[in-house]
Amino acid sequence: MEYNIIFAGVGGQGIITLGKLIGAALTRQNVNVLMAETHGLSQRGGSVIVHMRIGDVKSPLVPMGEADLLVGLELIEAVRNLGFLSDSGVKVVNDYIIRPSVPNVKIPSRSDLVDELHRTGGPTYLARFTELALELGNAIYTNVIVLGAITSLGIVPKLTYETVVDIVKGLRDSENNLMAFERGYKLLKEVGVE
Amino acid sequence: MEAEKILYLLGNEAIAYSSVEAGLGFASAYPGTPSTEIVETLAKLSKKYGFYVEWSVNEKVALEAAYGAAVAGVKSLVAMKHVGVNVAADPLTTSAYTGVNNSFVIVSADDPSMWSSQNEQDNRYYGLRSYIPVLESPTPYHIKDIVLEAFRVSERFGHPVLLRTTTRLSHLRVPYSFREPVREVSPPEIVRDPARFSVIPAHARRLRGDMLRRWSRIEDYFSSAWFNWVEGEGDKLVITSGFSYSYVVDALNRLGLEDVKILSLSGMIPIPRKLIIEAAKDVKKVLVVEELEPIVETHVKSILFDEGINVEVAGKDYIPLVGELTLDSVVKGIGAWAGLEVEKSISQPKIDLPVRPPAFCPGCPHRGTFFSLRKAVNRSGLKPIYSGDIGCYSLAVLPPFQMQDTIVDMGSSIGLANGFSHVLPEDHIVVATIGDSTFFHSGIPALLNAVYNKAPMLVVILDNRVTAMTGAQPHPGSGYNINWEKSVEVDIKKIVEALGIEYVIELDPFKIRDSEKIFKDAVEYVKRARKPAVVIAKRACTLLIVAWARRRGIEIPIYTVETEKCIKCGICYNNFTCPAIYPDDKGIAHIDPALCVGCGECVDVCPTKAFKPVKEWSEEFKSLWW
């Protein structure tokens, strides 16, 4: 068994925490799960990718074209990393754009980015996760809402509702985080696949 | 005794937990990516398991402190990034001459691909050139075994051991089974033995012979120890060094190559000569797969030549010399070596995507400092050269600031400025920018040199109260020790004055207009007096303050734009580039409430005063800054 996930986003969005929560949940299930973080010298603002490999493997980086799941916390970063996705790879993407802090930067339109998403791999689940987090009071809940959405798809081996809830309960601010998780868990049934 | 606990740990955390299991008594480090979390984790465990841990002021001091503890008979560890070993190379080298009285493990966290470093030097060379054995985990699942082995080898031979890790190994996460250690604490005692530990020439000549004899015994051990092994059968041999084993195993599975045997060397220095001869004598060809430099490859070639074993040995012909290995690059390399076609087409986006380099955080005091400094320098009419340094402020190398013309190593800002200021004509202004932690690390001697030799330069010390880039560790100026318990708070201004600087002044980077005036005066002083001046831009790391506020439930202030006042000049989003400020289609500025942390720097930046607070700073929020 081998299952590969790429998480992509912007430093500060809680992408490493998202990976950690999934890794911790799978560890409880006695699954071999490796996670690798690739980011540069700064803590914030730059592109961040997290690789996750589940199963009988030893090296932690997902080969190009072999991710079964791409989780994008930001549209530009999701599109930037489509090359990792396999032909049937699933996409769970936050409908949210963060402008790079670069003078006079030109950013592609939302519709061009969404078209690119559809051009590669398998089904796309696109939702306004950050907007929902702000409704819950803070953008920091984005990643836990996404965690709920991923869990609800039932595609990551052994990532069950019960185990993940158990992990989320152990977080600081667990009441709000559980609410965020439940919101995400129900969400994709509402928006459906695009 | 408690049963084993399964944890999901960062590689660096696993190194820390394993060291505790090994019976660690002393740990020290200067923070540096990708090594920081080792000693940071040890700090969290230190109270429960009863050992000493500290942030030292630089790697040389950190290494000497741990070396001292090991001479006094205590199991010790020192951790640093690869370039930190350069700083500590002097005592490191001689520690192999004297040896130690208990385990002394030096962790070198190398950074292939230079994710957060100025070079990708391969520190296995330090082992080779200093007669210090090198161990590196072959897989994520072997970290504990290799760390325990490092402590054992060091204790058994009374010799330092270099435990090498890399960004990939340090910053992966893996299930880890922690066994509560049974700690036997025997009180250390110092055996005064100057014939061994005072390395005057007469002693050193004898010690070198002793060291070489130890080295030969260690080499014998490395040829028979469990951590160097042969697996599989075939007439082709792949030799791996440390973590490259993981890539090779995954690559061979993927390629379906079955007639290949692997010699896995987790202890590759000293080179286990007998093992290499044994593994290579009956194969048709050999490939060495190692990250960065061809160290094992060169030795294998030389050993087989000496032994008259005529077999083709390849290495860097197939495996990249630059950057970290990936499963893709190793599959490609082994495939080509074995004569297999390996091609892969990857879909590329059809639209242009903007690059997203890291940027100063929203509310970062450095943004304000560089903004006001640039204005003051530009208005002086002098030609600037900005001598930069290692820290978050290195990001000012990028647009819109472009105010880091040189960045070389820790402390190099004032160091190189000592040269610039004596050779550039008087229509220039030399500006050295250095962080607080970097100033303590190695800026002080360089500034003393500038005073002594009357080097005209403006030194800006960006004091954000912590070692911010590596995740906000306290340092001598913070007033706290490694566990955030109150300690001495060393005053940078007093140090600067004591060094003999006559012009020194502090400013608050959030007050842009006031700061510009202070920089203007300081530039004029340097021009007039032809001596160094120091400005200390003092304001705590906003990221840390915001994290503290969140943890304590203190509301974070937010600003907004009075859009009717916005004249679309773009200064805030193009020249100041706060990530929380973005333009709409018409060029009118807006603030993203998900990113704004209410620093208020934008107020002075805007020519029409269009920014105003939505939520003001509470007394509680103010009290967090120090």
Coordinates of C-alpha atoms in Angstrom, one line a residue, chain B residues 102-597:
Chain B
N102 CA 32.2 10.3 28.5
S103 CA 30.0 10.6 25.3
F104 CA 30.5 13.8 23.3
V105 CA 28.1 14.0 20.4
I106 CA 28.3 16.9 18.0
V107 CA 25.2 17.2 15.8
S108 CA 25.7 18.8 12.4
A109 CA 22.5 19.6 10.6
D110 CA 23.5 20.0 6.9
D111 CA 21.3 21.8 4.4
P112 CA 21.5 20.2 0.9
S113 CA 19.5 22.4 -1.5
M114 CA 20.2 25.4 0.8
W115 CA 16.6 25.7 2.0
S116 CA 17.8 28.2 4.6
S117 CA 21.5 28.6 4.2
Q118 CA 24.3 30.4 2.4
N119 CA 26.0 27.2 1.1
E120 CA 25.5 23.5 1.1
Q121 CA 28.8 22.3 2.5
D122 CA 29.1 18.6 3.2
N123 CA 30.1 18.2 6.8
R124 CA 31.2 14.6 6.4
Y125 CA 34.4 16.3 5.4
Y126 CA 34.8 17.7 9.0
G127 CA 34.8 14.1 10.2
L128 CA 37.4 13.1 7.6
R129 CA 39.7 16.0 8.2
S130 CA 39.4 16.0 12.0
Y131 CA 39.5 12.3 12.7
I132 CA 36.0 12.3 14.1
P133 CA 33.7 9.4 13.2
V134 CA 30.4 10.3 11.4
L135 CA 27.1 8.6 11.8
E136 CA 23.9 9.3 9.8
S137 CA 20.6 7.6 10.0
P138 CA 19.8 5.5 6.9
T139 CA 16.0 5.8 7.2
P140 CA 13.5 7.9 9.2
Y141 CA 12.8 4.7 11.2
H142 CA 16.5 4.3 12.4
I143 CA 17.0 7.7 14.0
K144 CA 16.8 6.4 17.5
D145 CA 19.2 3.5 16.9
I146 CA 21.8 5.7 15.3
V147 CA 21.6 8.4 18.1
L148 CA 22.0 5.7 20.7
E149 CA 24.9 4.3 18.7
A150 CA 26.6 7.7 18.5
F151 CA 26.5 8.0 22.3
R152 CA 27.8 4.4 22.6
V153 CA 30.7 4.8 20.1
S154 CA 31.7 8.1 21.8
E155 CA 31.8 6.6 25.3
R156 CA 33.4 3.3 24.2
F157 CA 36.4 5.0 22.4
G158 CA 36.4 8.2 24.6
H159 CA 36.3 10.2 21.4
P160 CA 33.9 12.8 19.9
V161 CA 31.3 11.6 17.4
L162 CA 29.7 13.7 14.7
L163 CA 26.1 12.9 14.2
R164 CA 25.1 14.2 10.8
T165 CA 21.6 15.0 9.8
T166 CA 20.1 17.0 6.9
T167 CA 17.1 19.2 6.4
R168 CA 15.2 16.3 5.0
L169 CA 15.9 14.0 8.0
S170 CA 15.6 16.8 10.6
H171 CA 12.4 18.2 9.2
L172 CA 10.4 15.0 8.4
R173 CA 8.0 13.6 10.8
V174 CA 7.8 9.9 11.7
P175 CA 6.2 7.6 14.3
Y176 CA 8.7 7.2 17.2
S177 CA 8.5 4.8 20.1
F178 CA 9.7 6.4 23.3
R179 CA 11.0 4.2 26.2
E180 CA 11.2 6.0 29.5
P181 CA 14.9 6.0 30.4
V182 CA 16.3 4.5 33.5
R183 CA 18.6 7.2 34.6
E184 CA 21.6 6.4 36.6
V185 CA 23.1 9.6 37.8
S186 CA 26.6 9.3 39.2
P187 CA 28.1 12.7 40.2
P188 CA 30.7 13.9 37.7
E189 CA 34.2 14.5 38.8
I190 CA 36.9 16.3 37.1
V191 CA 40.2 14.5 36.7
R192 CA 42.8 17.2 36.3
D193 CA 45.0 15.8 33.5
P194 CA 46.9 18.6 31.7
A195 CA 49.1 16.1 29.9
R196 CA 46.0 15.1 28.0
F197 CA 43.8 18.3 28.0
S198 CA 46.4 21.1 27.8
V199 CA 47.4 20.9 24.2
I200 CA 50.9 22.5 24.3
P201 CA 53.1 21.3 21.4
A202 CA 54.9 18.7 23.4
H203 CA 51.6 17.1 24.5
A204 CA 49.9 17.6 21.1
R205 CA 52.6 15.6 19.3
R206 CA 52.1 12.6 21.6
L207 CA 48.3 13.1 21.4
R208 CA 48.3 12.9 17.7
G209 CA 49.8 9.4 17.8
D210 CA 47.2 8.4 20.4
M211 CA 44.4 9.8 18.2
L212 CA 45.6 7.9 15.1
R213 CA 45.6 4.6 17.1
R214 CA 42.1 5.2 18.3
W215 CA 41.1 6.0 14.7
S216 CA 42.3 2.7 13.6
R217 CA 40.3 0.9 16.3
I218 CA 37.2 2.8 15.3
E219 CA 37.7 1.9 11.7
D220 CA 37.8 -1.8 12.6
Y221 CA 34.7 -1.4 14.6
F222 CA 32.9 0.4 11.7
S223 CA 33.7 -2.6 9.4
S224 CA 31.9 -5.0 11.7
A225 CA 29.2 -2.9 13.5
W226 CA 25.5 -3.6 12.9
F227 CA 24.9 -0.1 11.3
N228 CA 26.9 -0.9 8.2
W229 CA 25.4 -3.8 6.3
V230 CA 25.0 -5.7 3.0
E231 CA 21.6 -6.7 1.8
G232 CA 20.3 -8.4 -1.4
E233 CA 22.3 -10.4 -3.9
G234 CA 23.5 -9.7 -7.4
D235 CA 26.4 -8.8 -9.6
K236 CA 25.8 -5.1 -9.2
L237 CA 26.5 -3.2 -6.1
V238 CA 25.0 0.1 -4.9
I239 CA 26.8 1.7 -1.9
T240 CA 24.8 4.3 0.1
S241 CA 25.9 6.9 2.6
G242 CA 23.5 7.6 5.5
F243 CA 20.1 8.7 4.4
S244 CA 20.6 8.0 0.7
Y245 CA 19.8 4.4 1.6
S246 CA 16.1 5.3 1.8
Y247 CA 16.0 6.7 -1.7
V248 CA 17.9 3.7 -3.1
V249 CA 15.6 1.1 -1.5
D250 CA 12.5 3.0 -2.8
A251 CA 14.1 3.5 -6.2
L252 CA 15.1 -0.2 -6.7
N253 CA 11.5 -1.2 -5.8
R254 CA 10.2 1.2 -8.3
L255 CA 12.6 0.1 -11.0
G256 CA 12.0 -3.6 -10.2
L257 CA 15.8 -4.2 -10.2
E258 CA 16.5 -7.4 -8.4
D259 CA 20.1 -8.3 -9.3
V260 CA 21.5 -5.5 -7.2
K261 CA 23.0 -5.7 -3.7
I262 CA 23.2 -2.8 -1.4
L263 CA 26.0 -1.8 1.0
S264 CA 24.5 0.6 3.4
L265 CA 27.0 2.8 5.3
S266 CA 25.4 4.7 8.2
G267 CA 28.9 5.0 9.7
M268 CA 30.8 6.1 6.6
I269 CA 33.7 7.9 8.4
P270 CA 36.1 6.4 9.0
I271 CA 35.6 4.5 5.7
P272 CA 35.1 0.9 6.6
R273 CA 37.7 -0.4 4.3
K274 CA 37.4 -4.2 4.9
L275 CA 33.6 -4.1 4.4
I276 CA 34.0 -2.3 1.1
I277 CA 36.6 -4.8 -0.2
E278 CA 34.4 -7.7 0.9
A279 CA 31.2 -6.2 -0.8
A280 CA 32.9 -5.2 -4.1
K281 CA 35.3 -8.0 -4.8
D282 CA 32.9 -10.2 -6.7
V283 CA 30.6 -7.7 -8.5
K284 CA 30.6 -6.4 -12.1
K285 CA 30.0 -2.8 -11.3
V286 CA 29.5 -0.4 -8.4
L287 CA 27.4 2.8 -8.1
V288 CA 27.9 5.1 -5.1
V289 CA 24.7 7.0 -4.2
E290 CA 25.5 9.9 -1.8
E291 CA 24.1 13.4 -1.4
L292 CA 26.5 16.3 -2.2
E293 CA 30.2 15.6 -2.4
P294 CA 31.8 12.3 -3.8
I295 CA 33.4 11.4 -0.5
V296 CA 32.6 7.7 -0.3
E297 CA 33.0 7.4 -4.1
T298 CA 36.6 8.8 -4.0
H299 CA 37.5 6.4 -1.2
V300 CA 36.0 3.4 -2.8
K301 CA 37.9 4.1 -6.0
S302 CA 41.1 4.5 -4.1
I303 CA 40.6 1.4 -1.9
L304 CA 39.7 -0.8 -4.9
F305 CA 42.7 0.5 -6.9
D306 CA 45.0 -0.3 -3.9
E307 CA 43.6 -3.8 -3.7
G308 CA 43.8 -4.4 -7.4
I309 CA 40.1 -5.1 -7.7
N310 CA 39.2 -4.1 -11.3
V311 CA 35.6 -3.1 -11.2
E312 CA 33.9 -0.1 -12.7
V313 CA 32.9 2.5 -10.0
A314 CA 30.4 5.3 -10.8
G315 CA 28.9 7.9 -8.7
K316 CA 28.5 11.6 -9.6
D317 CA 28.3 10.5 -13.3
Y318 CA 24.7 9.5 -12.4
I319 CA 23.8 11.1 -9.1
P320 CA 23.5 14.9 -8.8
L321 CA 26.4 16.8 -7.2
V322 CA 24.1 19.8 -6.5
G323 CA 21.1 19.9 -4.2
E324 CA 19.4 17.2 -2.1
L325 CA 18.5 13.8 -3.5
T326 CA 14.9 13.0 -4.4
L327 CA 13.3 9.8 -5.2
D328 CA 12.9 11.1 -8.8
S329 CA 16.6 11.9 -9.2
V330 CA 17.7 8.6 -7.7
V331 CA 15.3 6.6 -9.8
K332 CA 16.7 8.4 -12.9
G333 CA 20.3 7.9 -11.8
I334 CA 20.1 4.3 -11.0
G335 CA 17.9 3.7 -14.1
A336 CA 20.5 5.2 -16.4
W337 CA 23.3 3.3 -14.6
A338 CA 21.5 0.0 -15.1
G339 CA 20.6 0.8 -18.7
L340 CA 16.8 1.4 -18.2
E341 CA 14.7 4.0 -19.8
V342 CA 13.1 6.3 -17.2
E343 CA 11.1 9.1 -18.6
K344 CA 8.2 11.0 -17.0
S345 CA 6.1 13.8 -18.4
I346 CA 4.9 16.3 -15.9
S347 CA 2.0 18.6 -16.7
Q348 CA 2.9 22.3 -16.5
P349 CA 0.4 25.1 -15.8
K350 CA -0.6 27.0 -18.9
I351 CA -0.8 30.3 -17.1
D352 CA 2.0 32.4 -15.6
L353 CA 2.1 32.2 -11.9
P354 CA 3.7 34.9 -9.8
V355 CA 6.7 33.9 -7.6
R356 CA 6.0 34.0 -3.9
P357 CA 9.2 34.6 -2.0
P358 CA 9.0 34.8 1.8
A359 CA 8.3 38.3 3.1
F360 CA 8.5 40.2 6.3
C361 CA 5.4 39.2 8.4
P362 CA 2.5 41.6 8.8
G363 CA 3.5 44.0 11.6
C364 CA 7.3 43.1 11.3
P365 CA 9.3 46.0 12.9
H366 CA 12.1 45.4 10.2
R367 CA 9.8 46.6 7.5
G368 CA 9.5 50.0 9.3
T369 CA 13.2 50.1 10.0
F370 CA 14.2 49.6 6.3
F371 CA 11.5 51.9 5.0
S372 CA 12.6 54.8 7.2
L373 CA 16.4 54.0 6.8
R374 CA 16.0 54.0 3.0
K375 CA 14.3 57.4 3.0
A376 CA 17.0 58.9 5.2
V377 CA 19.9 57.5 3.2
N378 CA 18.4 58.5 -0.1
R379 CA 17.9 62.0 1.0
S380 CA 21.4 62.3 2.3
G381 CA 22.7 62.4 -1.3
L382 CA 25.4 59.9 -0.4
K383 CA 25.9 56.6 -2.3
P384 CA 25.0 53.7 0.0
I385 CA 26.4 50.3 0.3
Y386 CA 24.3 48.1 2.6
S387 CA 26.4 45.4 4.3
G388 CA 23.8 42.8 5.3
D389 CA 23.8 39.8 7.7
I390 CA 22.0 36.5 8.6
G391 CA 18.6 36.9 10.1
C392 CA 15.0 37.7 9.2
Y393 CA 16.2 41.1 7.9
S394 CA 18.2 39.2 5.1
L395 CA 14.7 39.4 3.4
A396 CA 15.5 43.1 2.7
V397 CA 17.6 41.8 -0.2
L398 CA 14.4 41.4 -2.2
P399 CA 12.3 44.2 -3.7
P400 CA 11.0 46.7 -2.7
F401 CA 13.9 47.3 -0.3
Q402 CA 17.0 45.8 -1.9
M403 CA 19.1 46.9 1.0
Q404 CA 21.3 43.9 1.6
D405 CA 24.1 44.3 -0.9
T406 CA 26.3 41.6 0.8
I407 CA 25.3 38.7 3.1
V408 CA 28.0 36.2 3.8
D409 CA 28.0 34.8 7.3
M410 CA 27.0 35.5 10.9
G411 CA 28.4 38.9 11.8
S412 CA 29.7 39.7 8.3
S413 CA 27.7 43.0 8.1
I414 CA 30.0 44.9 10.4
G415 CA 32.9 42.7 9.3
L416 CA 32.8 43.5 5.6
A417 CA 31.9 47.2 6.5
N418 CA 35.3 47.4 8.2
G419 CA 36.8 46.9 4.7
F420 CA 34.2 49.0 2.7
S421 CA 34.6 52.0 5.0
H422 CA 38.4 52.4 4.6
V423 CA 38.4 52.1 0.8
L424 CA 35.3 53.8 -0.5
P425 CA 35.5 57.5 -1.2
E426 CA 33.8 60.0 1.1
D427 CA 30.7 60.4 -1.1
H428 CA 29.7 56.9 0.1
I429 CA 27.9 55.9 3.3
V430 CA 28.5 52.4 4.6
V431 CA 25.5 51.0 6.4
A432 CA 25.8 47.7 8.3
T433 CA 22.5 46.1 9.4
I434 CA 22.7 43.3 12.0
G435 CA 20.2 41.6 14.3
D436 CA 20.3 41.5 18.1
S437 CA 21.1 37.8 18.3
T438 CA 23.7 38.0 15.5
F439 CA 25.3 41.0 17.3
F440 CA 25.8 38.9 20.4
H441 CA 26.9 35.9 18.2
S442 CA 29.8 37.6 16.4
G443 CA 29.0 41.3 15.8
I444 CA 30.7 42.6 19.0
P445 CA 34.4 41.9 18.0
A446 CA 33.7 43.4 14.5
L447 CA 32.2 46.6 16.1
L448 CA 35.2 46.8 18.5
N449 CA 37.4 46.6 15.4
A450 CA 35.5 49.5 13.8
V451 CA 35.9 51.7 16.9
Y452 CA 39.6 50.9 17.3
N453 CA 40.4 51.6 13.6
K454 CA 38.0 54.5 13.3
A455 CA 35.9 53.0 10.5
P456 CA 33.2 55.4 9.4
M457 CA 30.0 53.4 9.1
L458 CA 26.4 53.5 10.3
V459 CA 25.6 50.3 12.2
V460 CA 21.9 49.5 12.6
I461 CA 21.2 46.9 15.2
L462 CA 17.7 45.5 14.5
D463 CA 16.7 44.4 18.0
N464 CA 13.5 42.4 18.0
R465 CA 14.4 40.9 21.4
V466 CA 14.8 37.3 20.3
T467 CA 16.5 35.1 17.8
A468 CA 13.5 35.4 15.5
M469 CA 14.3 33.6 12.3
T470 CA 14.7 30.2 13.9
G471 CA 11.4 30.6 15.8
A472 CA 11.9 33.2 18.6
Q473 CA 14.4 31.7 21.0
P474 CA 15.6 34.0 23.9
H475 CA 19.2 35.3 23.9
P476 CA 21.3 37.3 26.4
G477 CA 19.4 40.5 25.5
S478 CA 15.9 39.0 26.0
G479 CA 16.1 38.7 29.8
Y480 CA 15.1 35.0 29.8
N481 CA 16.9 31.7 29.7
I482 CA 16.1 28.8 27.3
N483 CA 13.0 27.8 29.3
W484 CA 11.8 31.4 29.4
E485 CA 12.6 31.8 33.1
K486 CA 13.9 35.3 34.1
S487 CA 17.6 35.7 33.6
V488 CA 20.0 38.6 33.2
E489 CA 18.9 41.1 30.5
V490 CA 22.1 42.4 28.8
D491 CA 21.6 46.0 27.5
I492 CA 22.9 46.3 23.9
K493 CA 23.2 50.1 24.2
K494 CA 25.5 49.7 27.2
I495 CA 27.7 47.2 25.4
V496 CA 27.9 49.5 22.4
E497 CA 28.9 52.5 24.7
A498 CA 31.4 50.3 26.6
L499 CA 33.1 49.4 23.2
G500 CA 33.8 53.1 22.8
I501 CA 31.1 54.2 20.3
E502 CA 30.4 57.9 20.9
Y503 CA 27.2 58.1 18.9
V504 CA 24.5 55.6 19.9
I505 CA 20.7 56.1 19.9
E506 CA 17.6 53.9 20.1
L507 CA 14.4 54.2 18.0
D508 CA 11.0 52.6 17.7
P509 CA 10.6 51.2 14.2
F510 CA 6.8 51.5 14.4
K511 CA 7.2 55.3 14.4
I512 CA 8.3 55.8 10.8
R513 CA 8.6 59.6 10.7
D514 CA 10.6 59.8 14.0
S515 CA 12.9 57.0 12.8
E516 CA 13.6 58.7 9.5
K517 CA 14.8 61.8 11.4
I518 CA 17.0 59.8 13.8
F519 CA 18.6 57.9 10.8
K520 CA 19.2 61.3 9.0
D521 CA 21.1 62.7 12.0
A522 CA 23.1 59.5 12.4
V523 CA 24.1 59.5 8.7
E524 CA 25.3 63.1 9.1
Y525 CA 27.3 62.3 12.1
V526 CA 29.2 59.5 10.2
K527 CA 29.8 61.9 7.3
R528 CA 31.1 64.7 9.6
A529 CA 33.0 62.8 12.3
R530 CA 34.3 59.9 10.1
K531 CA 33.7 57.4 12.9
P532 CA 31.2 54.6 13.5
A533 CA 27.7 55.4 14.8
V534 CA 25.1 52.9 16.1
V535 CA 21.3 53.1 15.9
I536 CA 19.4 50.4 17.8
A537 CA 15.9 49.8 16.2
K538 CA 14.2 48.2 19.2
R539 CA 10.8 46.6 18.9
A540 CA 9.9 42.9 19.7
C541 CA 9.1 40.4 17.0
T542 CA 5.4 40.9 16.3
L543 CA 4.9 37.3 15.4
L544 CA 5.9 36.3 18.9
I545 CA 3.7 39.0 20.6
V546 CA 0.7 38.0 18.5
A547 CA 1.2 34.4 19.4
W548 CA 1.4 35.3 23.1
A549 CA -1.8 37.4 22.7
R550 CA -3.7 34.6 21.1
R551 CA -2.6 32.1 23.8
R552 CA -3.7 34.5 26.5
G553 CA -7.0 35.4 24.8
I554 CA -6.0 39.1 24.4
E555 CA -7.6 40.8 21.4
I556 CA -5.4 41.7 18.5
P557 CA -5.8 45.2 17.1
I558 CA -6.8 45.7 13.5
Y559 CA -6.5 48.6 11.1
T560 CA -8.7 49.5 8.1
V561 CA -8.6 51.9 5.1
E562 CA -10.8 55.0 4.7
T563 CA -11.1 54.2 1.0
E564 CA -12.3 57.7 0.1
K565 CA -9.0 59.1 1.3
C566 CA -6.9 56.6 -0.8
I567 CA -5.2 58.3 -3.8
K568 CA -4.0 55.0 -5.3
C569 CA -0.3 56.0 -5.0
G570 CA 0.6 52.4 -4.2
I571 CA 3.2 53.3 -1.6
C572 CA 1.6 50.9 1.0
Y573 CA 1.4 47.9 -1.2
N574 CA 4.3 48.5 -3.6
N575 CA 7.0 50.3 -1.6
F576 CA 6.1 49.2 1.9
T577 CA 4.6 45.8 0.9
C578 CA 2.7 44.9 4.0
P579 CA 1.2 41.5 3.2
A580 CA -2.1 42.6 4.9
I581 CA -2.5 45.5 2.4
Y582 CA -3.7 44.7 -1.2
P583 CA -5.1 46.8 -4.0
D584 CA -8.4 46.2 -5.7
D585 CA -8.9 46.3 -9.5
K586 CA -8.9 50.1 -9.4
G587 CA -5.7 50.4 -7.2
I588 CA -7.5 51.4 -4.0
A589 CA -5.8 49.9 -0.9
H590 CA -7.6 47.5 1.4
I591 CA -6.6 45.6 4.5
D592 CA -7.2 41.8 4.8
P593 CA -8.5 41.3 8.3
A594 CA -7.3 37.8 8.3
L595 CA -3.7 39.1 8.1
C596 CA -3.6 42.5 9.8
V597 CA -2.2 42.5 13.4

